Coordinates of C-alpha atoms in Angstrom, one line a residue:
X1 CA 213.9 368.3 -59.7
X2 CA 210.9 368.8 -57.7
X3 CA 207.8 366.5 -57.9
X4 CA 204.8 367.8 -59.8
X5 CA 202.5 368.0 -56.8
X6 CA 205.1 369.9 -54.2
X7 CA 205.8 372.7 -57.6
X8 CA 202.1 372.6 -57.7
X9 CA 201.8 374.0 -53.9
X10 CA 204.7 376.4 -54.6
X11 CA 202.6 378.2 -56.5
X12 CA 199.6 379.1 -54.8
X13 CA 196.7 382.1 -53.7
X14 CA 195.0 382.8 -57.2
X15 CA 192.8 385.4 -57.5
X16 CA 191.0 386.4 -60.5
X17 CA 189.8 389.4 -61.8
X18 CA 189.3 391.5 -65.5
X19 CA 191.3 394.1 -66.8
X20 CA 190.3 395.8 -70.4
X21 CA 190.6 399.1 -72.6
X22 CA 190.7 402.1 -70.2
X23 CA 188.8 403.9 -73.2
X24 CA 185.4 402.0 -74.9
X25 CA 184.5 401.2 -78.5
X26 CA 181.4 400.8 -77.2
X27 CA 179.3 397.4 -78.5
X28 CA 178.2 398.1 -82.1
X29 CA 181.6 397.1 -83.8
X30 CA 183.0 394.0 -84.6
X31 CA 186.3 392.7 -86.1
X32 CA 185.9 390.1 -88.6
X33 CA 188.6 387.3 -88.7
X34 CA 190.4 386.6 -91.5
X35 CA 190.9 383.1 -92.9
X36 CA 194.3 382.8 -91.8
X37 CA 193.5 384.2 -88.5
X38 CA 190.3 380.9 -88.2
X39 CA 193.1 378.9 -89.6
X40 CA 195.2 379.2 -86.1
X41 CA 192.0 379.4 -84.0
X42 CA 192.9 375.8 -82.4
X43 CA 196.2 377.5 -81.2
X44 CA 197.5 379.1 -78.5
X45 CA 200.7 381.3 -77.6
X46 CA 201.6 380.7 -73.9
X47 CA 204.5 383.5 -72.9
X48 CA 206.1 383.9 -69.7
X49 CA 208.3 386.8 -68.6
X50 CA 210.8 386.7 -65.5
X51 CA 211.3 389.8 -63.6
X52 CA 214.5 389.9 -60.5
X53 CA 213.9 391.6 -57.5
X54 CA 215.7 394.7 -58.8
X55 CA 213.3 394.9 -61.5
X56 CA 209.4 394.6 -59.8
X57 CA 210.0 395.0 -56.0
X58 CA 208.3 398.5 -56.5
X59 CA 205.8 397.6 -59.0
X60 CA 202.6 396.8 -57.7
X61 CA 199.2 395.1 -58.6
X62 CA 197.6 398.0 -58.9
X63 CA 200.2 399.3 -61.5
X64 CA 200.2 396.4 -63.3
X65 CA 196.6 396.5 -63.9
X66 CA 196.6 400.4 -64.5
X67 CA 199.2 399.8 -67.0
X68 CA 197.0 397.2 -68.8
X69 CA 193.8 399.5 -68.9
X70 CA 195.9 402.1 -71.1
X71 CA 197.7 400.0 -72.9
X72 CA 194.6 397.8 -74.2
X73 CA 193.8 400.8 -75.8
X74 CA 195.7 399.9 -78.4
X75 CA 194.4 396.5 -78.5
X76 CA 191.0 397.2 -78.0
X77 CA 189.3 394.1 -79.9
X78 CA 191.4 391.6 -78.2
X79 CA 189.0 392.2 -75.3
X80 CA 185.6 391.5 -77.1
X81 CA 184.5 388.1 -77.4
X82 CA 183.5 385.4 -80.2
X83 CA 180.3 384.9 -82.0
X84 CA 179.2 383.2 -85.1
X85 CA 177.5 384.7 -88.1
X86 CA 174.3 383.4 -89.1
X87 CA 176.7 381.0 -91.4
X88 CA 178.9 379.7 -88.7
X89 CA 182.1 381.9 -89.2
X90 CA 183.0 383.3 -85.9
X91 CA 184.3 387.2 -86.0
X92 CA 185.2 389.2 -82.5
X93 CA 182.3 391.3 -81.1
X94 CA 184.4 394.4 -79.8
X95 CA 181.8 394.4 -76.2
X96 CA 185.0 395.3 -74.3
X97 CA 184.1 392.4 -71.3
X98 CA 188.1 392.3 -71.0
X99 CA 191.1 390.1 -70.5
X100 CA 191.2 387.9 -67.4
X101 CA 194.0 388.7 -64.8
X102 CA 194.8 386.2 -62.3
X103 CA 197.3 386.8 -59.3
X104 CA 199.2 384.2 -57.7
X105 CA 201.8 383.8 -55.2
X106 CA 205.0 381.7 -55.6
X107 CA 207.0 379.7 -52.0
X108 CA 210.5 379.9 -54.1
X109 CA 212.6 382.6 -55.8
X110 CA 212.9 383.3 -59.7
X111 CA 216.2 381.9 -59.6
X112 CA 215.4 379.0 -57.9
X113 CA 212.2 377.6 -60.0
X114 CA 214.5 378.3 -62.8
X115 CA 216.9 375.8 -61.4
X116 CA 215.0 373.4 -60.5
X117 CA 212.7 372.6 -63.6
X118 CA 216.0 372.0 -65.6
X119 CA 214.8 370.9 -69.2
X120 CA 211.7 369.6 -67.7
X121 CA 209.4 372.5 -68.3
X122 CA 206.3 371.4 -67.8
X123 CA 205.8 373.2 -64.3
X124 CA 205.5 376.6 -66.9
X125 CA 202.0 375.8 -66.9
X126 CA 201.4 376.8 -63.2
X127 CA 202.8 380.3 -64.1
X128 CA 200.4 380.7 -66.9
X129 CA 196.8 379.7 -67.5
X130 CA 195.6 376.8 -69.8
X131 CA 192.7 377.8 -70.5
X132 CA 191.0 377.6 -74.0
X133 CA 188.5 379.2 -76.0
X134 CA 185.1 377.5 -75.1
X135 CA 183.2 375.4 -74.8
X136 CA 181.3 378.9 -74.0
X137 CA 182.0 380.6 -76.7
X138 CA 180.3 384.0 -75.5
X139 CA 182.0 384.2 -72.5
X140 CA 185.4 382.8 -73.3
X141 CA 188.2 385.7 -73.2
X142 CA 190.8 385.6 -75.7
X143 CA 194.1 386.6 -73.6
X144 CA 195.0 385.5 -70.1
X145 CA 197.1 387.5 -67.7
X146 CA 199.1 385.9 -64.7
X147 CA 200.9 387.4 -62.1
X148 CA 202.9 385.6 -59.7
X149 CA 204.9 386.8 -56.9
X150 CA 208.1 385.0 -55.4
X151 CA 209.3 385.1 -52.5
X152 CA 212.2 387.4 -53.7
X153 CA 210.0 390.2 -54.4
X154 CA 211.0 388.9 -58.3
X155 CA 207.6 388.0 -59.7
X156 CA 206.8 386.7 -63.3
X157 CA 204.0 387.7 -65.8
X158 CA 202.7 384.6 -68.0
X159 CA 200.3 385.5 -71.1
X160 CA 198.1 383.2 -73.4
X161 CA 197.0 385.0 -76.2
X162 CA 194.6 383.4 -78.8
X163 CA 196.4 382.4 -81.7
X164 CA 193.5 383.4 -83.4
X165 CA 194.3 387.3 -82.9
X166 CA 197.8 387.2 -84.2
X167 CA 201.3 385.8 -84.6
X168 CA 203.7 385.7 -81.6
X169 CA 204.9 389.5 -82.7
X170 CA 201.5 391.2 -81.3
X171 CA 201.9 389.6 -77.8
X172 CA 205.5 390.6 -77.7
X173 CA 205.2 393.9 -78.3
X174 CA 201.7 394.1 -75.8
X175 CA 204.5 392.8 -73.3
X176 CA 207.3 395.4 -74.0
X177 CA 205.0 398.4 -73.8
X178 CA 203.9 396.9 -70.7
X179 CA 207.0 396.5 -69.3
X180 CA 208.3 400.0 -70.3
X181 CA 205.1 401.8 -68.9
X182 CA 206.1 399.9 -65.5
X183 CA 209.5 400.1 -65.3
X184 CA 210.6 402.9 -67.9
X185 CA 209.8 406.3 -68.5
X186 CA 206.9 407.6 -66.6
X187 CA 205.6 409.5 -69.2
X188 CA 205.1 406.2 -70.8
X189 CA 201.8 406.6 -68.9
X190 CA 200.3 408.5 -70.7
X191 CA 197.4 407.3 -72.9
X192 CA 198.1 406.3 -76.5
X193 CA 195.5 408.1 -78.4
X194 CA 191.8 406.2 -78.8
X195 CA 191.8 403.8 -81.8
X196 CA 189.7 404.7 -84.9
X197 CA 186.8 403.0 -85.3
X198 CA 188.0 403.3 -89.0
X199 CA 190.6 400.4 -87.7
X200 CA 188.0 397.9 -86.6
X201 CA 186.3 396.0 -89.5
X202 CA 182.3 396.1 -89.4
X203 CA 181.6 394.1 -92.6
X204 CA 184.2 391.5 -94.1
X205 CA 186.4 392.0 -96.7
X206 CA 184.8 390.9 -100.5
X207 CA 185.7 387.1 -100.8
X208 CA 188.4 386.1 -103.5
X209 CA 187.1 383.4 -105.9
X210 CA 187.5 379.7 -104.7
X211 CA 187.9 376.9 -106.1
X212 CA 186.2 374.1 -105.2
X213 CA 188.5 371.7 -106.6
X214 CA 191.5 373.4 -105.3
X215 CA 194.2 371.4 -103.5
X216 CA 195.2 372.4 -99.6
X217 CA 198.4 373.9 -98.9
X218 CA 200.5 371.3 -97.6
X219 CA 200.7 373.3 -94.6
X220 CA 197.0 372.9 -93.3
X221 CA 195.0 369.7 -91.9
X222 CA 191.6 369.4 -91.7
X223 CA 190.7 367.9 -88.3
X224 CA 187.3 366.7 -87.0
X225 CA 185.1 369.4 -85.7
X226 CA 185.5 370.7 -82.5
X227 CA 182.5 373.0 -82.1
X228 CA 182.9 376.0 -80.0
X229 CA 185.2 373.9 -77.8
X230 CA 188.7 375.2 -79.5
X231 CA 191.1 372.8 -79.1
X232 CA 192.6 369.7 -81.5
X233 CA 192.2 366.3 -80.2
X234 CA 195.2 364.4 -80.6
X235 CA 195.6 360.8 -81.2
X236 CA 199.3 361.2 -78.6
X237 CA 199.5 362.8 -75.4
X238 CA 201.9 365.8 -76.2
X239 CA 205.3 366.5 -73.7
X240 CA 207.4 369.4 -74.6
X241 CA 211.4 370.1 -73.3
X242 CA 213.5 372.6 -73.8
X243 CA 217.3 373.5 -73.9
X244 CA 219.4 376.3 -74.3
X245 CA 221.7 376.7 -76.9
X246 CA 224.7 379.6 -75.9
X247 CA 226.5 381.4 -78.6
X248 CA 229.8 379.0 -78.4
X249 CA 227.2 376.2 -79.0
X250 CA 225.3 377.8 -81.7
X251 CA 228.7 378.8 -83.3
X252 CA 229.9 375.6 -83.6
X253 CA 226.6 373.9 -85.0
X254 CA 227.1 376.3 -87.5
X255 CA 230.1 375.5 -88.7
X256 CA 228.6 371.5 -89.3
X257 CA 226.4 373.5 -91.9
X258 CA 227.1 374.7 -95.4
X259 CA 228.7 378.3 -95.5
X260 CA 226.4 381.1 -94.2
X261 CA 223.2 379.2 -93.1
X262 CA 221.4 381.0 -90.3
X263 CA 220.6 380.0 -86.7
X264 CA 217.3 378.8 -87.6
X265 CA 217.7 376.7 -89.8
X266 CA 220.7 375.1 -88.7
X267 CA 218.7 374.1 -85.5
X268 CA 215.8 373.1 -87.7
X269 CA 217.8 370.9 -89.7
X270 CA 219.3 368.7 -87.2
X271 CA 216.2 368.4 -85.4
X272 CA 214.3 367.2 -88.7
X273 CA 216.9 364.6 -89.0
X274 CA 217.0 363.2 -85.8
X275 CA 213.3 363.3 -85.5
X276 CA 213.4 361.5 -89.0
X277 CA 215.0 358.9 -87.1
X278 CA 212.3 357.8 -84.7
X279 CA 210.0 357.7 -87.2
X280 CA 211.5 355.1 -89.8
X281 CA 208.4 353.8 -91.9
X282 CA 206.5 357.0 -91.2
X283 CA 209.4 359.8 -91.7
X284 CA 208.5 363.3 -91.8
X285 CA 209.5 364.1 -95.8
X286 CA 207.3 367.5 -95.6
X287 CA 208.0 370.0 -93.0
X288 CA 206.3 373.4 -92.4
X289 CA 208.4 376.7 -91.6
X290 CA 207.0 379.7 -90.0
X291 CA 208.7 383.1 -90.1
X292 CA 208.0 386.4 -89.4
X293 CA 207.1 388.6 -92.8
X294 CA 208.1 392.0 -92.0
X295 CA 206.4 393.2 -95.1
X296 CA 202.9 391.9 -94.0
X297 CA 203.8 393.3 -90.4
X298 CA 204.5 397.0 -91.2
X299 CA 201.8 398.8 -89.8
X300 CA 200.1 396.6 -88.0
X301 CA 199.5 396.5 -84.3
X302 CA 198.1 393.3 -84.4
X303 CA 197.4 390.4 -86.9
X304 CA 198.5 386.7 -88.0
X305 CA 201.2 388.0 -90.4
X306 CA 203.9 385.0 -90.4
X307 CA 205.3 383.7 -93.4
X308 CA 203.8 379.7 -93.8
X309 CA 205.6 377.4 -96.4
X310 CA 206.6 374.1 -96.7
X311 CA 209.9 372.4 -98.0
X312 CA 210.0 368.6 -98.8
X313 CA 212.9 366.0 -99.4
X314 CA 212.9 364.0 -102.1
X315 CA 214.3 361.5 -100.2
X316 CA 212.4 358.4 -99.0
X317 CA 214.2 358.4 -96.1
X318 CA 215.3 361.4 -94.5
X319 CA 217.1 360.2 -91.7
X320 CA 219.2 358.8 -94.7
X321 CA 220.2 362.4 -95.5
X322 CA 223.4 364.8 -94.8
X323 CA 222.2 367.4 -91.9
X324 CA 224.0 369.6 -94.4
X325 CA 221.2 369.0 -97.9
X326 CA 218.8 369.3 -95.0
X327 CA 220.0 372.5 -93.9
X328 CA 220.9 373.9 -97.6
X329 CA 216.9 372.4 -98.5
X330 CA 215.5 374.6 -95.3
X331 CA 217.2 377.6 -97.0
X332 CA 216.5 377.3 -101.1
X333 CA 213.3 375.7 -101.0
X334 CA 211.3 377.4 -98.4
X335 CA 210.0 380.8 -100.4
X336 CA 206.5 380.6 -101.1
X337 CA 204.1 381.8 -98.3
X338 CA 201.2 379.5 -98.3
X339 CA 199.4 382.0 -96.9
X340 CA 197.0 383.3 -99.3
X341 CA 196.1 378.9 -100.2
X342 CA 195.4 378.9 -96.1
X343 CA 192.7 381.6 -96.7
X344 CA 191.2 380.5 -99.6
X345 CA 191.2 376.7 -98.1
X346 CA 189.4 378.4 -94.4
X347 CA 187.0 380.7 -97.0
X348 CA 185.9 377.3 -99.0
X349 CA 182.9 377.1 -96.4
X350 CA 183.0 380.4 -95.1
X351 CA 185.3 379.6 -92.0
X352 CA 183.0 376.9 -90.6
X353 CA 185.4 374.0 -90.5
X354 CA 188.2 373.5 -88.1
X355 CA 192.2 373.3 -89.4
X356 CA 195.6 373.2 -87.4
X357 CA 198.9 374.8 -88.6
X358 CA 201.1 373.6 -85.9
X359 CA 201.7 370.0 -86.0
X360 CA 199.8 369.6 -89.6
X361 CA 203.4 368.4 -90.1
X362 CA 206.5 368.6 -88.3
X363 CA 206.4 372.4 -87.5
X364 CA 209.6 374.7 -87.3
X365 CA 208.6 378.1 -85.8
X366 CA 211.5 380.9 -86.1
X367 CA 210.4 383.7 -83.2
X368 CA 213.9 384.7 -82.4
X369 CA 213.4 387.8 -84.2
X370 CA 211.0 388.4 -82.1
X371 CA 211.9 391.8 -79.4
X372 CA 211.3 389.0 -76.3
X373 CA 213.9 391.5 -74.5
X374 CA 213.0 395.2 -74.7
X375 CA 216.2 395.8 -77.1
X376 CA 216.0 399.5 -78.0
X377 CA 213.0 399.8 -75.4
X378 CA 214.5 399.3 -72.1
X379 CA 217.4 401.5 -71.2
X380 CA 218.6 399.8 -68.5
X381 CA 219.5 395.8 -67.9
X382 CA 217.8 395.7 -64.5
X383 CA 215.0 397.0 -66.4
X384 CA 214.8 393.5 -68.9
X385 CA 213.2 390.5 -68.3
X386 CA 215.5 388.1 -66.6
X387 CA 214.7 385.0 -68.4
X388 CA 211.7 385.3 -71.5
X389 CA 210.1 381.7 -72.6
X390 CA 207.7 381.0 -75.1
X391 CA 205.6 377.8 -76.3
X392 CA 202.9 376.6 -78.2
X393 CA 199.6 375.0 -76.7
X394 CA 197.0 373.1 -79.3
X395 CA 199.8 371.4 -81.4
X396 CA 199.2 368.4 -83.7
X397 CA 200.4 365.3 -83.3
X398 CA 203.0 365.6 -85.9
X399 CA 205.1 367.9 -83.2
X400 CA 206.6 371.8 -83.3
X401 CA 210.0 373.4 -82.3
X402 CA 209.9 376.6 -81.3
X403 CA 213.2 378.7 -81.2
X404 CA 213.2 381.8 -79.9
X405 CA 215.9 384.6 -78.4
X406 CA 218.0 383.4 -75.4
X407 CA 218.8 385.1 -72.4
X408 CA 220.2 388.4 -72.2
X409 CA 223.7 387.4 -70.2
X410 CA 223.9 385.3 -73.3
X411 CA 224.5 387.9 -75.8
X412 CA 227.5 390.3 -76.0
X413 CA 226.3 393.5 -77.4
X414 CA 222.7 392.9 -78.5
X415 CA 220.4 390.0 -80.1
X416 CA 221.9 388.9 -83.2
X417 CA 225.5 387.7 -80.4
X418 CA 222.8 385.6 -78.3
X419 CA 222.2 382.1 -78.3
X420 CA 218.9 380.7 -79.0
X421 CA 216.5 378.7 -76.7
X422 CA 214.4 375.9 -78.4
X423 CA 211.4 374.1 -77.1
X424 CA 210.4 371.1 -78.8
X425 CA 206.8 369.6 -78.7
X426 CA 206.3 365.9 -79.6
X427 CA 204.0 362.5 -79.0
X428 CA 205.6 361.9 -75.4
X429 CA 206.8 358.5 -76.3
X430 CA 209.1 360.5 -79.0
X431 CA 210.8 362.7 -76.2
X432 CA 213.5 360.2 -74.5
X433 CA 215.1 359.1 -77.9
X434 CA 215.0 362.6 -79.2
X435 CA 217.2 364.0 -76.4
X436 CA 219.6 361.0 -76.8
X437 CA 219.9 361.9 -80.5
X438 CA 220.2 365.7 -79.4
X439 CA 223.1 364.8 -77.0
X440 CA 224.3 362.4 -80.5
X441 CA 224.8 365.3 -82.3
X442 CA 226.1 367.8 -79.9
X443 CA 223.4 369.7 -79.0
X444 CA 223.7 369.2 -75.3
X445 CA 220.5 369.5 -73.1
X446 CA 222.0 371.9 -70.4
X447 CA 220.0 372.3 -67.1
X448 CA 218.8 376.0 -67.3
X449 CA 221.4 378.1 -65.1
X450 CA 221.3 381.5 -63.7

């Protein structure tokens, strides 16, 4: 492992620029934010893709940024910026000022930065920015680009996307029809047609009747106001780590579970228990899940469309519980999507006040469904992203786990044979016993390995 100051001169030469639509909405339309959409505005999506030599030696800067310019096309309000009606609620003014696109330049190879930050993945954030929405809210862009070159001619590309746009789903497919305009087909250049204007809302929607006795969801906290600075204030510095889990391993945690219970909530389940378990007195009895909806996503380029729900033990004491009632509890109990309380809760002052999702309670997140890989996309392996990792930035002090797809040389024929990679985000003073309860229960922390 290398100390935090020598990876922070590894990485090194920024530059910053813009990059936006290649075709203009002009500045007369905006996109109104739904309350679901304000409800994740203190969240952010931080993605980082891994590109061999093979792969980006002949891709250039240039290309990557002529790439963006058609491709934000098709994401044309993610490049306007935030205002605030007369009433407070913000919406997107589609001005077209851009993304922000920062080069940098990297002193190791890809393989070797993934070796040496092991499960210690905090050096991620020098390969993609940390910035935030605000405190200027008018000049504050919603996505973050980085490039950065290693010295293998590899190079990675690290995006933070506004939760506040969408769902995880949006930024992975922005990501595999960038990577398939740069390495696939060239006539992937050409320019998806200009978006409707009929696609970007000018007024909001009619607002459903509220209640103004009406319980939250479960799912949602009300924290203290922010202002136009968006990000929570946690009570605990956060640390996050992460591990891989290969098929073999995932096989076999499966087998601890009752008959037929899925990947995700296999994980989940052990890692509610053994979370449950540093927290006696204060145990974590509600959980939140969040899943993609495919029925909500179907037809939409862009949106926050996951499935939110909570499932709670009866139990006093979870860490009292069988992994296995946990696991068959993650499955039965989780079917109601909160989603349409979350709106009405976010409407009940018009999208003024300031909420978190992630962390509200202990937060499982299930993106390994998402296309992290260019399956069906990419014809050709050299083409893929070597290594795909995704976190959270803006979680509540009552933690997240985010599991995602893992690598490709982990999967046999496609994405349902691969492992899954987790990344776990916690009160740092929660993070040593957690990994020793891990290694209890056979989920071994494996140093990452090419």
């Amino acid at each position: 492992m290398v100390s935090g100051e020598n990876e922070q001169s590894l990485v090194h030469s920024f530059r910053i620029s813009s990059v936006g639509p290649g075709q203009t909405l002009g500045c007369d339309s905006s996109y109104h934010l739904t309350g679901l959409d304000l409800a994740m505005k203190l969240h952010y999506i931080n993605g980082i893709y891994f590109f061999d030599s093979e792969a980006s030696q002949r891709v250039t800067l240039p290309q990557i940024k002529a790439a963006t310019f058609v491709i934000f096309n098709d994401y044309n309000f993610t490049c306007g910026r935030l205002r605030r009606e007369d009433s407070g609620r913000p919406f997107i003014k589609c001005n077209d000022c851009g993304a922000r696109f920062v080069e940098a330049e990297c002193d190791s190879t890809v393989s070797e930065w993934l070796e040496m930050i092991g499960d210690d993945w905090s050096s991620m954030k020098l390969l993609v920015s940390q910035k935030v929405i605000g405190p200027e809210l008018h000049f504050s862009p919603p996505i973050y680009m980085q490039v950065t070159r290693f010295k293998c001619k590899g190079m990675s590309i690290g995006l933070t996307w506004a939760h506040v746009l969408s769902d995880a789903f949006s930024p992975a497919a922005f990501m595999n029809s960038l990577t398939n305009m740069l390495f696939g087909a060239p006539t992937a250049l050409t320019s998806p047609p200009l978006p409707s204007l009929a696609t970007i809302t000018t007024t909001p929607p009619p607002k459903p009747p509220v209640s103004a006795s009406a319980k939250p969801p479960l799912s949602l906290r009300r924290v203290d106001p922010v202002g136009d600075h968006w990000i929570p204030t946690n009570k605990y510095k956060m640390e996050s780590f992460s591990f891989k889990l290969n098929p073999t391993q995932l096989a076999n945690l499966q087998t601890q579970m009752p008959h037929q219970t899925p990947p995700f909530e296999s994980i989940s389940a052990v890692l509610w228990h053994s979370i449950a378990k540093l927290r006696r007195g204060s145990e974590p009895t509600t959980v939140t899940l969040c899943k993609l909806d495919s029925v909500k996503q179907q037809g939409k380029v862009i949106g926050n469309t996951q499935k939110v729900s909570t499932v709670r033990s009866s139990a006093a004491a979870v860490s009292d519980v069988d992994q296995r009632d946990l696991a068959a509890l993650l499955v039965d109990s989780a079917a109601k999507d909160e989603g349409e309380l979350i709106e009405e809760a976010v409407d009940r002052d018009d999208g003024v006040s300031d909420f978190i999702v992630y962390g509200a309670n202990l937060t499982f997140v299930k993106w390994d469904e998402a296309n992290l890989y260019g399956d069906g996309i990419m014809e050709l392996d050299h083409e893929k992203p070597k290594f795909v990792y995704y976190t959270l930035h803006g979680v509540g002090d009552g933690g997240a786990v985010v599991v995602i797809p893992g690598p490709v040389d982990d999967g046999i024929s496609g994405r349902d044979d691969r492992g899954r990679f987790v990344t776990v985000i916690l009160p740092e003073n929660e993070v040593v016993g957690l990994k020793a309860e891990l290694m209890a229960n056979g989920m071994f922390l494996e140093k990452h390995k090419e």
